[in-house]
Tab-separated table of C-alpha atoms and ligand atoms in Angstrom:
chain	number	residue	atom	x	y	z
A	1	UNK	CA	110.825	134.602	14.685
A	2	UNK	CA	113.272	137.379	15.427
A	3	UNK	CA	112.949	140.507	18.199
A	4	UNK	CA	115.719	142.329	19.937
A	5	UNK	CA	113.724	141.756	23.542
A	6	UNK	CA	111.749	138.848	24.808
A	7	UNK	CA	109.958	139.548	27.699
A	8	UNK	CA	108.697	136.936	29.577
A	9	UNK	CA	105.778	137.370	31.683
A	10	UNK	CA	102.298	139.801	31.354
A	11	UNK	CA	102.230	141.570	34.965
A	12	UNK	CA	103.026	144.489	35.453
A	13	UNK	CA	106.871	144.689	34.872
A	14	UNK	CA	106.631	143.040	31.624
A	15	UNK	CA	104.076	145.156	30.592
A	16	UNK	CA	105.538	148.251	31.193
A	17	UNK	CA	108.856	147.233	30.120
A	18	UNK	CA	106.758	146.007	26.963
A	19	UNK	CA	105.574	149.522	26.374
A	20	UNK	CA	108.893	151.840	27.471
A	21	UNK	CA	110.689	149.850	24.986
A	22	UNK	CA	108.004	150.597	22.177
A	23	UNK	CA	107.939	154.287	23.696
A	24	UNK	CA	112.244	153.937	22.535
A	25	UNK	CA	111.640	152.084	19.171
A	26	UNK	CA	112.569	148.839	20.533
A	27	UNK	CA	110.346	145.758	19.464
A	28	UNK	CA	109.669	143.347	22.112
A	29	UNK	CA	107.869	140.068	22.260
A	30	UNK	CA	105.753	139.079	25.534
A	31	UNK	CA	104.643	135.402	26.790
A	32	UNK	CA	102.575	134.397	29.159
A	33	UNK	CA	101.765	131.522	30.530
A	34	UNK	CA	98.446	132.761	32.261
A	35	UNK	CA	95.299	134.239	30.134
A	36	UNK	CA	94.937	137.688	30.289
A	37	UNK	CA	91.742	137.638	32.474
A	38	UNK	CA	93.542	135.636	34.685
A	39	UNK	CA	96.318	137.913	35.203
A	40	UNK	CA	94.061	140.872	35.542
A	41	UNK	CA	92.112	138.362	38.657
A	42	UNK	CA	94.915	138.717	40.831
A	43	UNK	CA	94.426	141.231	43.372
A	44	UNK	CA	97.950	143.127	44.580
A	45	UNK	CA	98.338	146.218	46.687
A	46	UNK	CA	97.380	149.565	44.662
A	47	UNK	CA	99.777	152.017	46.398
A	48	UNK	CA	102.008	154.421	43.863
A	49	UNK	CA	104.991	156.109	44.609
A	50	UNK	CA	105.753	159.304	42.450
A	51	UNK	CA	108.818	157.380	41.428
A	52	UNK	CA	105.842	154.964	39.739
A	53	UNK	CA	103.561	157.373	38.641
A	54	UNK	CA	106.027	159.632	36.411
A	55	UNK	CA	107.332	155.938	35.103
A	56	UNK	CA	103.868	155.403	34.074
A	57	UNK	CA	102.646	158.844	32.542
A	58	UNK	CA	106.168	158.663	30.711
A	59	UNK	CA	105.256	155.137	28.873
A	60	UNK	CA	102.014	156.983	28.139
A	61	UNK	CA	99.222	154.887	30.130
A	62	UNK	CA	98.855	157.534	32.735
A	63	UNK	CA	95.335	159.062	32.206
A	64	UNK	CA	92.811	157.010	33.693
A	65	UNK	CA	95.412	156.898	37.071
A	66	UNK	CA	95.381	160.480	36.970
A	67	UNK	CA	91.330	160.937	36.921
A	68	UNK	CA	90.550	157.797	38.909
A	69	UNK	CA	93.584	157.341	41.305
A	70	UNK	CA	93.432	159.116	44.727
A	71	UNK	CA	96.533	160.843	46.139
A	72	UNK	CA	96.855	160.575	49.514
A	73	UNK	CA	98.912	162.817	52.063
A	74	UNK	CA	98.995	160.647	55.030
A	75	UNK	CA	97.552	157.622	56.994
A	76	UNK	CA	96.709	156.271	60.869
A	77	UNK	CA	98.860	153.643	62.645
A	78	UNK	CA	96.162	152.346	65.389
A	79	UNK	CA	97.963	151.244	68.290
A	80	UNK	CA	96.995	150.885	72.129
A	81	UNK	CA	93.451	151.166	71.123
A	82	UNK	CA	94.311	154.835	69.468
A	83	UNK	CA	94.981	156.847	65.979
A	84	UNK	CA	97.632	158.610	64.877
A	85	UNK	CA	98.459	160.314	61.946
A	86	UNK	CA	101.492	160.525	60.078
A	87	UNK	CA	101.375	163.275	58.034
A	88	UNK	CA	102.995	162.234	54.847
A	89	UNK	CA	103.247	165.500	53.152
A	90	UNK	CA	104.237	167.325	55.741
A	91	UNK	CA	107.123	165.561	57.077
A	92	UNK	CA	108.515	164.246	53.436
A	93	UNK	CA	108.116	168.514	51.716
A	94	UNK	CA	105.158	168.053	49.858
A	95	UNK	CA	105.393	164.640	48.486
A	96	UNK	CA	102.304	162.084	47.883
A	97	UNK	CA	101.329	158.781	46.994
A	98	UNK	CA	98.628	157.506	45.017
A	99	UNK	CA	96.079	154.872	45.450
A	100	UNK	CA	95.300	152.658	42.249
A	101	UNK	CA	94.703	149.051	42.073
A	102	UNK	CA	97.103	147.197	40.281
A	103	UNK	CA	94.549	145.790	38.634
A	104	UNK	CA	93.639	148.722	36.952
A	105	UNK	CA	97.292	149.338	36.225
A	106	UNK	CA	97.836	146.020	34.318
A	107	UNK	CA	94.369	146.688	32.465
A	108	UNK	CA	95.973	150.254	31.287
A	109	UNK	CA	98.942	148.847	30.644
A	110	UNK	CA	97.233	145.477	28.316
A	111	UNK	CA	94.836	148.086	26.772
A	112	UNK	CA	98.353	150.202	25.443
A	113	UNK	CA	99.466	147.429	23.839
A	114	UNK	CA	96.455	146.202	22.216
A	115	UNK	CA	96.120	149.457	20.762
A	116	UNK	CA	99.395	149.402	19.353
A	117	UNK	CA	99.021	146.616	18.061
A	118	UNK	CA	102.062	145.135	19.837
A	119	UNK	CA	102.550	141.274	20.480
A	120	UNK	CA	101.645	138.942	23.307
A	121	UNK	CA	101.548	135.567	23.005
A	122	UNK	CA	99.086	134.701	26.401
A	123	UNK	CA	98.515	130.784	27.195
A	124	UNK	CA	102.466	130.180	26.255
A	125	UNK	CA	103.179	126.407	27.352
A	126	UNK	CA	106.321	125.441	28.486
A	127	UNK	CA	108.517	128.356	28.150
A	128	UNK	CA	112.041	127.717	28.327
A	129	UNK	CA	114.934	130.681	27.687
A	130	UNK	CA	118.502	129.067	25.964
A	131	UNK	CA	121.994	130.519	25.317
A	132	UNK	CA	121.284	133.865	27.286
A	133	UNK	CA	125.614	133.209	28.025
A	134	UNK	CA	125.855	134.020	24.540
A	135	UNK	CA	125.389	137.090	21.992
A	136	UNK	CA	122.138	134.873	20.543
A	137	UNK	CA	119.802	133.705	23.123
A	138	UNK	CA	116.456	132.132	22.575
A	139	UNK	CA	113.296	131.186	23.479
A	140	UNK	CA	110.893	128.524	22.859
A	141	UNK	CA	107.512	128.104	23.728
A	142	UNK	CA	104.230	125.759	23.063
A	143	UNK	CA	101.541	127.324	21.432
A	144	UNK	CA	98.448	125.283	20.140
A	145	UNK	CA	100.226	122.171	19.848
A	146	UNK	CA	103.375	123.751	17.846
A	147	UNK	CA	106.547	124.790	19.360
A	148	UNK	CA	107.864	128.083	18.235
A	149	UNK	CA	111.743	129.695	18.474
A	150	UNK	CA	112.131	133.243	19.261
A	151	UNK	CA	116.053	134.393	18.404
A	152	UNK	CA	116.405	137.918	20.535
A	153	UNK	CA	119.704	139.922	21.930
A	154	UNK	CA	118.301	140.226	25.281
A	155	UNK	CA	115.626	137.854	27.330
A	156	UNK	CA	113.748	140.019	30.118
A	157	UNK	CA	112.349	137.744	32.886
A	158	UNK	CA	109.552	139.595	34.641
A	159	UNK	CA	108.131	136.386	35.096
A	160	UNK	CA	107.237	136.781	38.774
A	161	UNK	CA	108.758	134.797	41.941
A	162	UNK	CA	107.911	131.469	40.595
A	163	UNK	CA	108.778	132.065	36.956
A	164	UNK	CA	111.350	129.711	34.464
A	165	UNK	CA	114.400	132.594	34.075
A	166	UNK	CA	115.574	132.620	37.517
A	167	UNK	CA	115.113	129.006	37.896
A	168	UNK	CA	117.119	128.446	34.388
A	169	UNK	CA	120.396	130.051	35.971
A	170	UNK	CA	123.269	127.760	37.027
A	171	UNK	CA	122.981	126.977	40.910
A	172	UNK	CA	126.239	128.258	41.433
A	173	UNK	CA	125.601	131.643	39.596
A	174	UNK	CA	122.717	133.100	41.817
A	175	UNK	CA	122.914	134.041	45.520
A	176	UNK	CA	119.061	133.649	47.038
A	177	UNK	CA	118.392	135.685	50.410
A	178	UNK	CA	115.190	134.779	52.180
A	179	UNK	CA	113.096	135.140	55.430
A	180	UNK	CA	109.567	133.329	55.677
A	181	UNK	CA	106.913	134.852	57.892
A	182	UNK	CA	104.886	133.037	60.395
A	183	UNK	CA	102.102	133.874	59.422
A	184	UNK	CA	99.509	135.288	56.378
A	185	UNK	CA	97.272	138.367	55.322
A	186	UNK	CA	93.778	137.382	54.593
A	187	UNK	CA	92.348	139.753	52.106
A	188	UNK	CA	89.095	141.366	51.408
A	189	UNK	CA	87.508	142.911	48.762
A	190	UNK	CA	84.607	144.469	48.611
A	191	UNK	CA	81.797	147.182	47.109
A	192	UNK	CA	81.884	149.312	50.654
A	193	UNK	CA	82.867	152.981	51.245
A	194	UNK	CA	86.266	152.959	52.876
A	195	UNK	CA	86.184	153.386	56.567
A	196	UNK	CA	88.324	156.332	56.522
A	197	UNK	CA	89.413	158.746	53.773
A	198	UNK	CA	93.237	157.932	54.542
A	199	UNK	CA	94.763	154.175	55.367
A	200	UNK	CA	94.744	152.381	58.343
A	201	UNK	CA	97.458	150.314	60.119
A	202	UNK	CA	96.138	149.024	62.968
A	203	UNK	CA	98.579	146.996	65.533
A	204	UNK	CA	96.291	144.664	67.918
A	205	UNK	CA	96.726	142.787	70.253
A	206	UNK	CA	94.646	140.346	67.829
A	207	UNK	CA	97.085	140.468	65.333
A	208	UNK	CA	97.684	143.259	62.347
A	209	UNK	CA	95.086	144.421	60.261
A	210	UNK	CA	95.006	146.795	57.559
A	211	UNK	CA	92.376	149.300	56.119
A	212	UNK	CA	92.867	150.079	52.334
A	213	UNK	CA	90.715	151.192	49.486
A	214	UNK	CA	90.352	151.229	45.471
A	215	UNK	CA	87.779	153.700	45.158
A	216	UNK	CA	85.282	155.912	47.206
A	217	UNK	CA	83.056	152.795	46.793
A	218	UNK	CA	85.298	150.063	46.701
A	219	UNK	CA	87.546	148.739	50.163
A	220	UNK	CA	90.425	146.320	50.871
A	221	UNK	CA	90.307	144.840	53.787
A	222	UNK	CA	93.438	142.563	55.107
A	223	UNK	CA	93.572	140.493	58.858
A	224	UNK	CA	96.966	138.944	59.737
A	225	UNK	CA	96.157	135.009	60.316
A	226	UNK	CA	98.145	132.163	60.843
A	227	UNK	CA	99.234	130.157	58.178
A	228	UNK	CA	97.606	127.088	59.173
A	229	UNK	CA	93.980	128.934	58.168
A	230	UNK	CA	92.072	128.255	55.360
A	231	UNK	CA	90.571	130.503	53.059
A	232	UNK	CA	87.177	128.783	53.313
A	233	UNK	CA	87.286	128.705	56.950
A	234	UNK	CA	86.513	132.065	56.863
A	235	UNK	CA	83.095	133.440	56.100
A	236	UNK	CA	82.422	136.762	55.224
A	237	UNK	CA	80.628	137.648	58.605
A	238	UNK	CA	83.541	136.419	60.486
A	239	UNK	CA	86.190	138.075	58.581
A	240	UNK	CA	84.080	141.421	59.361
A	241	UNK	CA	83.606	140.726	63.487
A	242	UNK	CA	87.188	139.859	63.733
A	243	UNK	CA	88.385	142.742	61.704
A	244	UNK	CA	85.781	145.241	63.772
A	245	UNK	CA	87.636	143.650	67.180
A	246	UNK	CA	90.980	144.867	66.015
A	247	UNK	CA	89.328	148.376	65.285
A	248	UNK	CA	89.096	151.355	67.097
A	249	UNK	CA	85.525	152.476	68.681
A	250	UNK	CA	85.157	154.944	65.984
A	251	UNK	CA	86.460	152.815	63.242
A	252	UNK	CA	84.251	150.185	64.124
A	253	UNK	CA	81.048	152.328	64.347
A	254	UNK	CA	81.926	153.514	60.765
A	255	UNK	CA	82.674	150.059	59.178
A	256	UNK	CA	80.777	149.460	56.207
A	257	UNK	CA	80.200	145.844	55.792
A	258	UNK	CA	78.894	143.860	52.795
A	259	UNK	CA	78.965	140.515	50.387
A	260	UNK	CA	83.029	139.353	49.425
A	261	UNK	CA	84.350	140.478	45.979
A	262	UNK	CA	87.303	138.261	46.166
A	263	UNK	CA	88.852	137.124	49.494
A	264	UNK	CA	92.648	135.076	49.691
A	265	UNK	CA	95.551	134.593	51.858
A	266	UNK	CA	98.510	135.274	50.785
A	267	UNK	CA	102.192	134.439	52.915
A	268	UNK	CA	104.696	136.973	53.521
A	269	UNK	CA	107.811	136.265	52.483
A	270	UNK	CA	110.926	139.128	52.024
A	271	UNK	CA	113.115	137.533	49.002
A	272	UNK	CA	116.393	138.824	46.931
A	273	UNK	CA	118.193	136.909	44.473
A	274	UNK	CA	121.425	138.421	43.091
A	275	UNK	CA	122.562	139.170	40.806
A	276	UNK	CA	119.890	140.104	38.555
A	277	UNK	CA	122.053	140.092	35.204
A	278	UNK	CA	123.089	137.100	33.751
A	279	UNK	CA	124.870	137.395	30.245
A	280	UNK	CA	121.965	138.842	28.087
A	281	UNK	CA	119.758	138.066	30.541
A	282	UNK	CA	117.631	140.008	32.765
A	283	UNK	CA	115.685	139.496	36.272
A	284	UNK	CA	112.864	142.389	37.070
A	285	UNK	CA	110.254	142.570	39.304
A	286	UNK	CA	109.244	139.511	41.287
A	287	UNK	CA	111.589	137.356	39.540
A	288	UNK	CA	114.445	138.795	41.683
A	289	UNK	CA	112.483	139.801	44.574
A	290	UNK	CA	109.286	139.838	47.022
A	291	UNK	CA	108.664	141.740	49.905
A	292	UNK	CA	106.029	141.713	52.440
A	293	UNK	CA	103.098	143.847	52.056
A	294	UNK	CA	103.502	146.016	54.428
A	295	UNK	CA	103.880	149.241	52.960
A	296	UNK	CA	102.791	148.000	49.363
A	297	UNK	CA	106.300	148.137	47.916
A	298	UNK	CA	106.308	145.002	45.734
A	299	UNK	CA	105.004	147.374	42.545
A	300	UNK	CA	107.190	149.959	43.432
A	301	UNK	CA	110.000	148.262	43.516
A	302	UNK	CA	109.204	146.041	40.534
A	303	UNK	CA	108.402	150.140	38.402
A	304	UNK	CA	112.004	150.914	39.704
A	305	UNK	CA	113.695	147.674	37.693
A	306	UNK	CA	112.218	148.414	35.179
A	307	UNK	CA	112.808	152.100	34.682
A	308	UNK	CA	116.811	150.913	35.143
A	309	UNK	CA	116.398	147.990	32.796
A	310	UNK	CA	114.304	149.771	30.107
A	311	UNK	CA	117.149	152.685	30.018
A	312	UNK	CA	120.071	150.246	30.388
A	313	UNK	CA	118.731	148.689	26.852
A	314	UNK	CA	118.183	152.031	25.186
A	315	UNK	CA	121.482	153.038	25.638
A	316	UNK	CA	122.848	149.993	24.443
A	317	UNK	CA	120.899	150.574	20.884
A	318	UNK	CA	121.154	154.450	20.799
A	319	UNK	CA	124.738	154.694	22.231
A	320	UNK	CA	126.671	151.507	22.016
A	321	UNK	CA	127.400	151.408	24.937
A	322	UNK	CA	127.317	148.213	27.645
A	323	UNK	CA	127.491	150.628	30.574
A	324	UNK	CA	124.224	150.422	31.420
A	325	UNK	CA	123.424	146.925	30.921
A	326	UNK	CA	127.034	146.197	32.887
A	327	UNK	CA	125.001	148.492	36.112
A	328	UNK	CA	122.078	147.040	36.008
A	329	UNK	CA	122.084	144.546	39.035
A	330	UNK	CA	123.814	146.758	40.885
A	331	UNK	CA	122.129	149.937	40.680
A	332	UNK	CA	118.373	147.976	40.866
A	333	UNK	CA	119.556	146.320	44.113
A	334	UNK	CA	120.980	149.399	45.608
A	335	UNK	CA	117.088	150.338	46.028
A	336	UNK	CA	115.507	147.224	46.474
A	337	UNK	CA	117.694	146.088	49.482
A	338	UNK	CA	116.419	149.322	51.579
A	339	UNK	CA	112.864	148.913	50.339
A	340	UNK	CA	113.402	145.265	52.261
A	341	UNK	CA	114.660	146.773	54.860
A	342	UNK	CA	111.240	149.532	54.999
A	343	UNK	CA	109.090	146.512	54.366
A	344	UNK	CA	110.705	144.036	56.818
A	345	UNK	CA	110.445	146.833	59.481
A	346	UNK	CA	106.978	147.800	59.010
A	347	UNK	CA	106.064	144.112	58.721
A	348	UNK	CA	108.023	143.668	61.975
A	349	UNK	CA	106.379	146.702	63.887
A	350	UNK	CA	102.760	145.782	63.022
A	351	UNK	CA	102.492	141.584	63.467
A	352	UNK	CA	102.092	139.670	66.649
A	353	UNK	CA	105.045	136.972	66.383
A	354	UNK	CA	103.607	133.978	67.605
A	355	UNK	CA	107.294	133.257	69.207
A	356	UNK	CA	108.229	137.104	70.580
A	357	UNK	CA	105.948	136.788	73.552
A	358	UNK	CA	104.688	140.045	76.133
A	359	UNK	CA	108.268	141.262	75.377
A	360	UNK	CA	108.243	141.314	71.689
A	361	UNK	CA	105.213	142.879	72.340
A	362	UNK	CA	106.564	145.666	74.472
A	363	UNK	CA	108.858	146.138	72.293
A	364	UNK	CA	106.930	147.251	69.791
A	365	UNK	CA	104.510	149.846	71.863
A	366	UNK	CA	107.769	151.589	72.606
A	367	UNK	CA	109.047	152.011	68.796
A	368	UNK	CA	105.269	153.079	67.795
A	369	UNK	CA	105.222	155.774	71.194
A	370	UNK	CA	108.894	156.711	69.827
A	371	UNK	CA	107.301	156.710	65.955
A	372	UNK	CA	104.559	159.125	67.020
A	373	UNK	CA	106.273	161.099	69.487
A	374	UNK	CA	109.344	161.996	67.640
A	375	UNK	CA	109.386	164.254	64.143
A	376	UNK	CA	112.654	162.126	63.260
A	377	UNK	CA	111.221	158.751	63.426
A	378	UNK	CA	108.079	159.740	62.271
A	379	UNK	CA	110.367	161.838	58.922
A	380	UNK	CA	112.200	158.254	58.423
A	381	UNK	CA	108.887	156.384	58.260
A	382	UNK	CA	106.831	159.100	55.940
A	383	UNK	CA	110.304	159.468	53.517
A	384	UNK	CA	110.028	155.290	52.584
A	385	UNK	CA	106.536	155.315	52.372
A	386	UNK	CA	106.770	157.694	49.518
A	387	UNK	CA	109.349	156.082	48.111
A	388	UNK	CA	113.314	157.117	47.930
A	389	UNK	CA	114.576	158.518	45.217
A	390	UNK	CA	115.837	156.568	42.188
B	1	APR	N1	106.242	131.480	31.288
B	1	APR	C1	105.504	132.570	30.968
B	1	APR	N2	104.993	133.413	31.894
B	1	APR	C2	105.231	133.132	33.179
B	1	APR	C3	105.991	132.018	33.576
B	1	APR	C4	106.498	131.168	32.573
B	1	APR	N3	107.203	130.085	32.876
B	1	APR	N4	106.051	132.006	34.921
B	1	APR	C5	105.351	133.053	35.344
B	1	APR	N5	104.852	133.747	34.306
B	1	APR	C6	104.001	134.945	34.349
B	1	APR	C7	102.932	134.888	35.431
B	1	APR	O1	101.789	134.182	34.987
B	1	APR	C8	102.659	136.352	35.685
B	1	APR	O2	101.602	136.843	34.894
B	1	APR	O3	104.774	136.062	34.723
B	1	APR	C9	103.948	137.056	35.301
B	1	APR	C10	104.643	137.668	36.493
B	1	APR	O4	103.838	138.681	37.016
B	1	APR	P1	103.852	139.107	38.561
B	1	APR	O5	103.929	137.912	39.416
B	1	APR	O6	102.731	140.057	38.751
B	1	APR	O7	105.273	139.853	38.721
B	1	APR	P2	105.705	141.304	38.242
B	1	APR	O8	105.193	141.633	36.901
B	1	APR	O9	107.165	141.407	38.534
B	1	APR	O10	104.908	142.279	39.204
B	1	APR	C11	105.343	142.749	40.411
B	1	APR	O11	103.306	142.063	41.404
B	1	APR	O12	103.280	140.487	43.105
B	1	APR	C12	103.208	141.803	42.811
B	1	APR	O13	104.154	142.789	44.718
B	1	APR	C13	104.328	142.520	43.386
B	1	APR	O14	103.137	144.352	42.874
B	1	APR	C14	104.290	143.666	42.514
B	1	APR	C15	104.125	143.157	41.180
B	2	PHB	C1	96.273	147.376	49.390
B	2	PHB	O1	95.480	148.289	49.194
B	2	PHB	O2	96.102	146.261	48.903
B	2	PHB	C2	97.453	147.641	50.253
B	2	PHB	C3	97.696	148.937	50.682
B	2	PHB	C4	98.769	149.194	51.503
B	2	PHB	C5	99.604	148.180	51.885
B	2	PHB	C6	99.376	146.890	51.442
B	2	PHB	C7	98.296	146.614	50.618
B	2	PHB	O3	100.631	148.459	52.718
């Protein structure tokens, strides 16, 4: 089998790679380890930045965001008991963001390429990339008890944090920067009415939580716990008292409470590996780096790659030219270092450190009075929420 792109990995950066590159003329391949139902029964953060949104009407699978995604101009930080808004719009001259699961995003996204007809090979065993040093790499794969040889000019590894492509690079070759959190986000989902039109990040003195939403009818719930909980240790009921304790009076009143959809905890980790280029092969998306969820901008960042990688291999088809390809690492980690910084920030702002103590804590009322209080702090915070510019 021949193709002049295998992607590896079906989220969302190898789907939307998948279907730019069709958008171009480009023929790609996808494999997955995962089914596709299983991929689609993750639940990520659904927060779009424009950036994301004009990458996704311009690969064509922007419709259903459009009529079912919900922009949103601003959102509370709860501290001290009280809300506060920052007014996104305002402060940033009239920019947005839109709330859409990325759930719904991936469905779009596998629905494109059914309907074109274009090729994923889902349940790929043992997926290993070869030769990407060289003008001919390749890629094998298991496949109902067969193995199979894909011959490509690039390999795309979109294959998330614990994928095969960064893991198949010499030691030597790849620098790895990471900080571990000390604790986790226990998530919530559930058929509720939000508890506010707008988000809310609330700063306790229980620990973060964090009021999201899907729909008008659907919430996402998250409670900072430590890492040493267990997701069965916590029943629905007590997920909703301890979330309604780090709430506001008139947050709590309003809380909508019913039966778990899907409920997880997930670490927080902030993660680069550089470079991101290796020969003929690419890193995008979680393969080269996770951020904490604060601030949701692991898709973001992930749309971003892509957008540079998709363009980068264009270029080399329609112009002969390496330039792009030559950029790549460097112009996708330009971005993605200062979205680390955002998220590490906001991540830091929010948590109770179980090591910072009444200072730490102190600490942090003063940056949230000074966030609030002053138009330039609260201008820094509204410009990365929305996203910087490419
Ligand atoms: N072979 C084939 N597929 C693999 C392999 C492998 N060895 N290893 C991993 N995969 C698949 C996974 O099953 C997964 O479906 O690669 C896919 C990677 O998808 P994601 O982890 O969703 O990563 P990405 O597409 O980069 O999406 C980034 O996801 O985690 C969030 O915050 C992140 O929202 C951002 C988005
Ligand atoms: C979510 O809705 O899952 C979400 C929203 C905002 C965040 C993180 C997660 O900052």
């Amino acid at each position: 089998m021949r193709t002049q792109v295998a992607i590896i990995g079906a989220g969302p950066s190898g789907l939307l790679l998948g279907q730019l590159l069709h958008k171009a003329g480009i023929d790609a391949i996808i494999l997955e380890r995962q089914t596709g139902e299983y991929v689609l029964g993750r639940i990520r953060a659904g927060i779009l930045e424009q950036v994301t949104i004009d990458l996704l009407d311009e690969a064509g699978v922007g419709t259903r965001m459009h009529k079912e995604g919900i922009p949103h101009h601003g959102f509370d930080m709860l501290f001290g008991g009280e809300r506060h808004r920052i007014d996104m719009t305002g402060l940033t001259g009239g920019k947005q963001v839109m709330v859409y699961g990325q759930t719904e995003l991936t469905r779009d996204l596998m629905d494109a390429r059914k309907t074109a007809n274009l090729p994923t090979v889902y349940e790929a065993g043992n997926v290993t990339v070869h030769d990407f040093d060289t003008l001919k790499p390749r890629v094998r794969y298991e496949k109902d008890g067969k193995t199979h040889e894909i011959e490509c000019d690039f390999i795309a590894g979109c294959d998330g944090f614990h994928g095969v492509c960064r893991a198949s690079v010499p030691r030597g070759a790849v620098t790895e920067y990471e900080k571990v959190y000390p604790f986790g986000w226990l998530g919530l989902l559930s058929d509720t009415p939000p508890v506010h039109e707008e988000l809310i990040y609330a700063n306790s003195t229980r620990g973060f939580s964090l009021c999201s939403m899907r729909s008008q009818t659907r919430s996402r719930y998250y409670l900072q716990v430590p890492l040493s909980d267990r997701v069965e240790d916590w029943s629905d009921e007590a997920f909703w008292q301890e979330l309604r304790l780090r709430l506001d009076p008139p947050a709590r009143e309003k809380l909508v409470t019913g039966p778990s959809l899907e409920k997880s905890i997930a670490p927080l980790r902030s993660f680069v590996a550089e470079p991101m280029r290796f020969g003929r092969m690419f890193l995008a998306g979680d393969a080269a780096h996770i951020v904490p969820p604060t601030g949701a901008k692991g898709l973001n960042l992930a749309a971003s790659d892509v957008k540079y990688l998709c363009g980068s291999i264009i270029e080399f088809y329609k112009e002969r030219s390496e330039a792009g390809i030559n950029h790549y690492s460097d112009r996708c980690l330009r971005r993605i270092w200062k979205g680390e910084r955002f998220s590490w920030w906001f991540t830091n702002l929010m948590h109770r450190f179980p090591n910072d103590g009444a200072i730490g804590q102190k600490l942090q009322e003063a940056e949230l009075e000074y966030l609030i209080g002053s138009k330039a702090a609260s201008t820094v915070m509204a410009e990365n929420y929305v996203g910087l510019p490419l």
